[in-house]
PDB file of C-alpha atoms in Angstrom:
ATOM      1  CA  LYS A 176      25.359  13.235   3.970  1.00 50.00           C
ATOM      2  CA  TRP A 177      24.228  16.849   3.640  1.00 48.00           C
ATOM      3  CA  ILE A 178      24.332  17.423   7.386  1.00 49.00           C
ATOM      4  CA  ASN A 179      27.995  16.406   7.586  1.00 50.00           C
ATOM      5  CA  ASN A 180      28.926  19.263   5.250  1.00 53.00           C
ATOM      6  CA  ARG A 181      27.028  21.910   7.213  1.00 53.00           C
ATOM      7  CA  ASN A 182      29.216  24.622   8.715  1.00 54.00           C
ATOM      8  CA  ILE A 183      29.240  25.022  12.489  1.00 51.00           C
ATOM      9  CA  PRO A 184      28.531  28.636  13.518  1.00 50.00           C
ATOM     10  CA  SER A 185      31.659  30.383  14.807  1.00 50.00           C
ATOM     11  CA  PHE A 186      30.080  31.139  18.183  1.00 42.00           C
ATOM     12  CA  ALA A 187      29.444  27.397  18.715  1.00 45.00           C
ATOM     13  CA  GLN A 188      32.802  26.045  17.608  1.00 48.00           C
ATOM     14  CA  SER A 189      34.259  26.396  21.100  1.00 44.00           C
ATOM     15  CA  PHE A 190      31.752  23.794  22.337  1.00 41.00           C
ATOM     16  CA  VAL A 191      32.729  21.080  19.854  1.00 45.00           C
ATOM     17  CA  ARG A 192      36.507  21.043  19.978  1.00 47.00           C
ATOM     18  CA  SER A 193      37.897  17.624  19.206  1.00 44.00           C
ATOM     19  CA  GLY A 194      38.708  16.385  22.712  1.00 46.00           C
ATOM     20  CA  ASN A 195      41.779  18.561  23.374  1.00 46.00           C
ATOM     21  CA  SER A 196      40.701  21.403  25.630  1.00 45.00           C
ATOM     22  CA  ALA A 197      43.928  23.242  24.858  1.00 44.00           C
ATOM     23  CA  ALA A 198      43.430  23.029  21.117  1.00 44.00           C
ATOM     24  CA  MET A 199      42.871  26.380  19.476  1.00 46.00           C
ATOM     25  CA  THR A 200      41.378  24.940  16.280  1.00 52.00           C
ATOM     26  CA  ALA A 201      37.817  23.678  16.266  1.00 55.00           C
ATOM     27  CA  PRO A 202      36.047  21.617  13.600  1.00 58.00           C
ATOM     28  CA  LYS A 203      34.345  23.704  10.964  1.00 56.00           C
ATOM     29  CA  ARG A 204      31.823  21.104   9.755  1.00 64.00           C
ATOM     30  CA  VAL A 205      29.388  18.768  11.519  1.00 55.00           C
ATOM     31  CA  GLY A 206      31.043  15.814   9.792  1.00 60.00           C
ATOM     32  CA  ASP A 207      34.331  16.598  11.557  1.00 66.00           C
ATOM     33  CA  THR A 208      32.820  16.236  15.029  1.00 67.00           C
ATOM     34  CA  PRO A 209      32.534  12.947  16.946  1.00 61.00           C
ATOM     35  CA  PHE A 210      28.760  13.118  16.474  1.00 55.00           C
ATOM     36  CA  GLY A 211      29.137  13.634  12.740  1.00 62.00           C
ATOM     37  CA  GLN A 212      31.491  10.663  12.491  1.00 61.00           C
ATOM     38  CA  TRP A 213      29.022   8.496  14.415  1.00 54.00           C
ATOM     39  CA  LEU A 214      26.191   9.675  12.145  1.00 54.00           C
ATOM     40  CA  GLN A 215      28.132   8.655   9.039  1.00 59.00           C
ATOM     41  CA  LYS A 216      28.842   5.219  10.535  1.00 53.00           C
ATOM     42  CA  PHE A 217      25.171   4.794  11.511  1.00 46.00           C
ATOM     43  CA  ALA A 218      23.993   5.565   7.970  1.00 50.00           C
ATOM     44  CA  ALA A 219      26.614   3.270   6.407  1.00 50.00           C
ATOM     45  CA  GLU A 220      25.430   0.367   8.575  1.00 46.00           C
ATOM     46  CA  GLY A 221      21.849   0.739   7.406  1.00 45.00           C
ATOM     47  CA  GLY A 222      20.503   2.716  10.327  1.00 45.00           C
ATOM     48  CA  GLY A 223      18.251   4.629   7.960  1.00 43.00           C
ATOM     49  CA  SER A 224      16.611   1.602   6.371  1.00 48.00           C
ATOM     50  CA  ARG A 225      13.324   2.069   8.237  1.00 55.00           C
ATOM     51  CA  GLU A 226      10.916   4.965   8.328  1.00 54.00           C
ATOM     52  CA  THR A 227       8.545   5.729  11.203  1.00 54.00           C
ATOM     53  CA  ILE A 228       5.231   7.129   9.990  1.00 49.00           C
ATOM     54  CA  SER A 229       2.148   7.592  12.160  1.00 48.00           C
ATOM     55  CA  SER A 230       3.665   5.371  14.901  1.00 48.00           C
ATOM     56  CA  ILE A 231       4.149   2.469  12.430  1.00 55.00           C
ATOM     57  CA  THR A 232       7.694   1.487  11.490  1.00 57.00           C
ATOM     58  CA  VAL A 233       7.695   0.930   7.734  1.00 57.00           C
ATOM     59  CA  ARG A 234      10.216  -1.678   6.692  1.00 55.00           C
ATOM     60  CA  ALA A 235      11.879  -0.762   3.412  1.00 61.00           C
ATOM     61  CA  MET A 236       9.561  -2.264   0.769  1.00 74.00           C
ATOM     62  CA  GLU A 237       8.651  -5.508   2.489  1.00 92.00           C
ATOM     63  CA  PHE A 238       5.487  -7.294   1.410  1.00 96.00           C
ATOM     64  CA  GLU A 239       3.518  -9.883   3.332  1.00 95.00           C
ATOM     65  CA  GLU A 240       2.972 -13.366   1.950  1.00 94.00           C
ATOM     66  CA  GLY A 241      -0.332 -13.833   0.152  1.00 95.00           C
ATOM     67  CA  LEU A 242      -0.409 -10.302  -1.265  1.00 97.00           C
ATOM     68  CA  GLU A 243      -0.387 -11.462  -4.891  1.00 98.00           C
ATOM     69  CA  GLU A 244      -2.998 -14.152  -4.245  1.00 98.00           C
ATOM     70  CA  HIS A 245      -5.270 -11.551  -2.639  1.00 98.00           C
ATOM     71  CA  LEU A 246      -4.809  -9.129  -5.538  1.00 99.00           C
ATOM     72  CA  ILE A 247      -5.474 -11.667  -8.302  1.00 98.00           C
ATOM     73  CA  ARG A 248      -7.805 -14.419  -7.037  1.00 98.00           C
ATOM     74  CA  GLY A 249      -9.095 -13.035  -3.765  1.00 96.00           C
ATOM     75  CA  GLU A 250     -10.652 -14.777  -0.786  1.00 95.00           C
ATOM     76  CA  GLY A 251     -14.298 -15.179  -1.711  1.00 94.00           C
ATOM     77  CA  ILE A 252     -17.133 -13.104  -0.292  1.00 90.00           C
ATOM     78  CA  GLY A 253     -16.669 -11.644   3.173  1.00 81.00           C
ATOM     79  CA  LYS A 254     -19.208 -11.676   5.971  1.00 74.00           C
ATOM     80  CA  GLY A 255     -21.630  -8.824   6.423  1.00 65.00           C
ATOM     81  CA  LYS A 256     -21.383  -6.085   3.830  1.00 61.00           C
ATOM     82  CA  LYS A 257     -17.734  -6.544   2.905  1.00 83.00           C
ATOM     83  CA  GLY A 258     -18.466  -7.940  -0.532  1.00 94.00           C
ATOM     84  CA  VAL A 259     -15.802  -9.700  -2.608  1.00 97.00           C
ATOM     85  CA  ILE A 260     -12.452  -9.776  -0.782  1.00 96.00           C
ATOM     86  CA  GLY A 261      -9.581  -9.067  -3.177  1.00 97.00           C
ATOM     87  CA  ALA A 262      -9.984 -10.544  -6.688  1.00 98.00           C
ATOM     88  CA  HIS A 263      -9.077  -7.390  -8.619  1.00 99.00           C
ATOM     89  CA  ASN A 264      -8.462  -9.526 -11.701  1.00 99.00           C
ATOM     90  CA  MET A 265     -11.780  -9.014 -13.509  1.00 99.00           C
ATOM     91  CA  ASP A 266     -12.166 -12.662 -14.549  1.00 99.00           C
ATOM     92  CA  GLU A 267     -11.614 -13.824 -10.965  1.00 99.00           C
ATOM     93  CA  PHE A 268     -14.033 -11.196  -9.652  1.00 98.00           C
ATOM     94  CA  TYR A 269     -16.760 -12.408 -12.020  1.00 98.00           C
ATOM     95  CA  HIS A 270     -15.993 -16.021 -11.104  1.00 98.00           C
ATOM     96  CA  THR A 271     -16.508 -15.217  -7.407  1.00 96.00           C
ATOM     97  CA  LEU A 272     -19.876 -13.609  -8.128  1.00 96.00           C
ATOM     98  CA  LYS A 273     -20.973 -16.577 -10.266  1.00 95.00           C
ATOM     99  CA  GLU A 274     -20.322 -18.911  -7.326  1.00 92.00           C
ATOM    100  CA  THR A 275     -23.300 -17.324  -5.556  1.00 89.00           C
ATOM    101  CA  GLY A 276     -25.567 -19.103  -8.057  1.00 88.00           C
ATOM    102  CA  ILE A 277     -27.143 -15.805  -9.117  1.00 91.00           C
ATOM    103  CA  ASN A 278     -26.969 -14.552 -12.707  1.00 94.00           C
ATOM    104  CA  ILE A 279     -24.048 -12.138 -12.790  1.00 96.00           C
ATOM    105  CA  ASN A 280     -26.087  -9.605 -14.779  1.00 95.00           C
ATOM    106  CA  ASP A 281     -28.413  -9.353 -11.786  1.00 94.00           C
ATOM    107  CA  LEU A 282     -25.497  -8.515  -9.502  1.00 97.00           C
ATOM    108  CA  ILE A 283     -23.669  -5.852 -11.549  1.00 98.00           C
ATOM    109  CA  ILE A 284     -25.167  -2.387 -11.018  1.00 98.00           C
ATOM    110  CA  SER A 285     -22.751  -0.328 -13.122  1.00 98.00           C
ATOM    111  CA  LYS A 286     -19.336  -0.567 -14.754  1.00 98.00           C
ATOM    112  CA  GLU A 287     -17.227   2.574 -15.308  1.00 98.00           C
ATOM    113  CA  GLN A 288     -13.991   2.548 -17.322  1.00 99.00           C
ATOM    114  CA  HIS A 289     -11.010   4.635 -16.208  1.00 99.00           C
ATOM    115  CA  PRO A 290     -10.612   7.717 -18.442  1.00 98.00           C
ATOM    116  CA  LYS A 291      -6.849   7.222 -18.826  1.00 98.00           C
ATOM    117  CA  PHE A 292      -6.399   3.448 -18.545  1.00 99.00           C
ATOM    118  CA  PRO A 293      -8.683   1.405 -20.828  1.00 98.00           C
ATOM    119  CA  GLY A 294      -9.286  -2.010 -19.272  1.00 99.00           C
ATOM    120  CA  LEU A 295      -9.403  -0.633 -15.724  1.00 99.00           C
ATOM    121  CA  TYR A 296     -12.930  -0.456 -14.290  1.00 99.00           C
ATOM    122  CA  ASN A 297     -14.888   0.566 -11.221  1.00 99.00           C
ATOM    123  CA  ILE A 298     -17.766  -1.868 -10.721  1.00 99.00           C
ATOM    124  CA  LYS A 299     -20.723  -1.212  -8.432  1.00 99.00           C
ATOM    125  CA  TYR A 300     -22.410  -4.459  -7.476  1.00 98.00           C
ATOM    126  CA  LYS A 301     -24.574  -6.292  -4.991  1.00 96.00           C
ATOM    127  CA  ILE A 302     -24.487  -9.739  -3.450  1.00 94.00           C
ATOM    128  CA  PRO A 303     -27.322 -12.035  -2.367  1.00 89.00           C
ATOM    129  CA  ALA A 304     -28.319 -11.841   1.271  1.00 86.00           C
ATOM    130  CA  LEU A 305     -28.238 -15.270   2.885  1.00 74.00           C
ATOM    131  CA  THR A 306     -30.501 -16.900   5.416  1.00 73.00           C
ATOM    132  CA  TYR A 307     -30.825 -20.343   6.995  1.00 73.00           C
ATOM    133  CA  ASP A 308     -33.317 -22.885   5.709  1.00 78.00           C
ATOM    134  CA  LYS A 309     -35.132 -25.464   7.883  1.00 84.00           C
ATOM    135  CA  SER A 310     -32.157 -27.804   7.671  1.00 83.00           C
ATOM    136  CA  GLY A 311     -29.748 -25.151   8.905  1.00 75.00           C
ATOM    137  CA  ASN A 312     -28.138 -24.535   5.526  1.00 72.00           C
ATOM    138  CA  LEU A 313     -27.298 -21.067   4.239  1.00 64.00           C
ATOM    139  CA  VAL A 314     -29.416 -20.195   1.210  1.00 70.00           C
ATOM    140  CA  SER A 315     -30.284 -17.051  -0.699  1.00 71.00           C
ATOM    141  CA  SER A 316     -33.073 -15.061   0.925  1.00 74.00           C
ATOM    142  CA  GLY A 317     -34.116 -13.524  -2.385  1.00 78.00           C
ATOM    143  CA  GLN A 318     -32.871 -10.131  -1.214  1.00 87.00           C
ATOM    144  CA  PHE A 319     -29.604  -8.379  -2.016  1.00 93.00           C
ATOM    145  CA  LYS A 320     -26.983  -6.282  -0.255  1.00 93.00           C
ATOM    146  CA  VAL A 321     -25.575  -3.355  -2.227  1.00 95.00           C
ATOM    147  CA  ILE A 322     -21.836  -3.066  -1.595  1.00 96.00           C
ATOM    148  CA  LYS A 323     -20.996   0.513  -0.715  1.00 94.00           C
ATOM    149  CA  LEU A 324     -17.451   0.614  -2.094  1.00 94.00           C
ATOM    150  CA  PRO A 325     -17.084  -0.152  -5.817  1.00 97.00           C
ATOM    151  CA  LYS A 326     -14.565  -2.790  -6.832  1.00 98.00           C
ATOM    152  CA  THR A 327     -11.685  -1.655  -9.039  1.00 99.00           C
ATOM    153  CA  VAL A 328     -10.741  -4.458 -11.426  1.00 99.00           C
ATOM    154  CA  TYR A 329      -8.351  -4.834 -14.348  1.00 99.00           C
ATOM    155  CA  ASP A 330      -9.069  -6.790 -17.506  1.00 99.00           C
ATOM    156  CA  PRO A 331      -6.383  -9.531 -17.736  1.00 99.00           C
ATOM    157  CA  LYS A 332      -6.697  -9.368 -21.525  1.00 99.00           C
ATOM    158  CA  VAL A 333      -5.343  -5.812 -21.329  1.00 99.00           C
ATOM    159  CA  TYR A 334      -3.017  -5.960 -18.314  1.00 99.00           C
ATOM    160  CA  LEU A 335      -1.036  -8.995 -17.208  1.00 99.00           C
ATOM    161  CA  ASP A 336      -1.144  -9.920 -13.523  1.00 99.00           C
ATOM    162  CA  GLN A 337       2.610  -9.360 -13.251  1.00 98.00           C
ATOM    163  CA  GLN A 338       2.301  -5.874 -14.751  1.00 99.00           C
ATOM    164  CA  ILE A 339      -0.242  -4.872 -12.120  1.00 99.00           C
ATOM    165  CA  ILE A 340       1.963  -6.350  -9.381  1.00 98.00           C
ATOM    166  CA  GLN A 341       5.010  -4.430 -10.632  1.00 98.00           C
ATOM    167  CA  TRP A 342       3.102  -1.145 -10.892  1.00 99.00           C
ATOM    168  CA  GLY A 343       1.578  -1.694  -7.470  1.00 98.00           C
ATOM    169  CA  LYS A 344       5.008  -2.092  -5.887  1.00 98.00           C
ATOM    170  CA  GLU A 345       6.226   1.048  -7.653  1.00 98.00           C
ATOM    171  CA  ALA A 346       3.196   2.931  -6.339  1.00 98.00           C
ATOM    172  CA  MET A 347       3.753   1.764  -2.766  1.00 98.00           C
ATOM    173  CA  ARG A 348       7.348   2.970  -2.858  1.00 96.00           C
ATOM    174  CA  GLU A 349       6.261   6.315  -4.293  1.00 97.00           C
ATOM    175  CA  GLY A 350       3.542   6.714  -1.673  1.00 97.00           C
ATOM    176  CA  ILE A 351       5.875   5.912   1.217  1.00 96.00           C
ATOM    177  CA  ASP A 352       8.580   8.251  -0.112  1.00 95.00           C
ATOM    178  CA  ALA A 353       5.981  11.014  -0.437  1.00 96.00           C
ATOM    179  CA  ASN A 354       4.644  10.266   3.089  1.00 94.00           C
ATOM    180  CA  ARG A 355       1.196   9.817   1.563  1.00 97.00           C
ATOM    181  CA  ILE A 356      -0.017   7.586   4.400  1.00 95.00           C
ATOM    182  CA  LYS A 357      -3.105   8.000   6.541  1.00 96.00           C
ATOM    183  CA  ARG A 358      -4.388   5.549   9.144  1.00 94.00           C
ATOM    184  CA  GLY A 359      -2.246   2.768   7.750  1.00 94.00           C
ATOM    185  CA  VAL A 360      -3.390   3.301   4.144  1.00 97.00           C
ATOM    186  CA  VAL A 361      -0.744   4.136   1.535  1.00 98.00           C
ATOM    187  CA  GLU A 362      -1.712   5.937  -1.675  1.00 98.00           C
ATOM    188  CA  GLY A 363       0.812   6.130  -4.483  1.00 98.00           C
ATOM    189  CA  TYR A 364       1.363   6.251  -8.222  1.00 99.00           C
ATOM    190  CA  SER A 365       3.304   3.917 -10.482  1.00 98.00           C
ATOM    191  CA  ARG A 366       5.643   5.303 -13.142  1.00 98.00           C
ATOM    192  CA  ASN A 367       2.875   5.180 -15.735  1.00 98.00           C
ATOM    193  CA  GLY A 368       0.573   7.212 -13.486  1.00 98.00           C
ATOM    194  CA  MET A 369      -1.751   4.418 -12.335  1.00 99.00           C
ATOM    195  CA  LYS A 370      -2.969   5.016  -8.784  1.00 99.00           C
ATOM    196  CA  PHE A 371      -2.880   2.312  -6.122  1.00 99.00           C
ATOM    197  CA  ALA A 372      -3.945   2.048  -2.501  1.00 99.00           C
ATOM    198  CA  GLY A 373      -2.331  -0.316  -0.022  1.00 98.00           C
ATOM    199  CA  ARG A 374      -2.550  -1.223   3.640  1.00 97.00           C
ATOM    200  CA  LEU A 375       0.220  -1.569   6.186  1.00 96.00           C
ATOM    201  CA  SER A 376       0.308  -4.388   8.698  1.00 95.00           C
ATOM    202  CA  ASP A 377       1.195  -3.825  12.358  1.00 91.00           C
ATOM    203  CA  LYS A 378       4.694  -5.021  11.447  1.00 90.00           C
ATOM    204  CA  GLY A 379       5.109  -2.229   8.907  1.00 92.00           C
ATOM    205  CA  LYS A 380       4.853  -4.451   5.835  1.00 95.00           C
ATOM    206  CA  ILE A 381       2.561  -3.890   2.866  1.00 97.00           C
ATOM    207  CA  LYS A 382      -0.118  -6.564   3.291  1.00 97.00           C
ATOM    208  CA  ILE A 383      -2.346  -5.710   0.299  1.00 98.00           C
ATOM    209  CA  PHE A 384      -2.508  -3.241  -2.565  1.00 99.00           C
ATOM    210  CA  TYR A 385      -4.857  -2.704  -5.498  1.00 99.00           C
ATOM    211  CA  PRO A 386      -5.508  -0.162  -8.279  1.00 99.00           C
ATOM    212  CA  VAL A 387      -7.965   2.656  -7.594  1.00 98.00           C
ATOM    213  CA  PHE A 388      -9.493   5.547  -9.515  1.00 94.00           C
TER     214      PHE A 388
END
């Protein structure tokens, strides 16, 4: 809207007369020109509902299916050195580690609480390295892989799943509005100041997000 109220410089008014070459009066504002009228129509029809950032068209706050499942329960342990995929609910994270058959105390390296948000933790951990036995089954090799990136988890006794989901969506909107996006990763803050990171899909939708320190 602001551009429609901008004055056209006097020296340029002769170039934007409203179709009548004999007319002595020229439009004074951009909004009075044919282009300005088209621009207003374009905006009214939702032409500005998408934002293009780093060659990815971001659809206005669209989230991919499975985002909440990934955030809360996760997808088990990934191949290689990926560690636990998703499962930022602390109970679900611990449950995933217990499924390895190793005592969870032997897998947790450290647990750091957020200085501002009690119940939000960064956990450094390791997972058992697997090998094949004589029958071709995957079994623990007795060695461990230290996961490079700590897992940020929330205690569900302190924060409800739906609270984290709501704050995550707020943070994604804030991050997109602030153009805080790099290589498809959005960083933003919810209204209460909790920081989240999220990833954009090739279709411009938010496919995952999670709290971070």
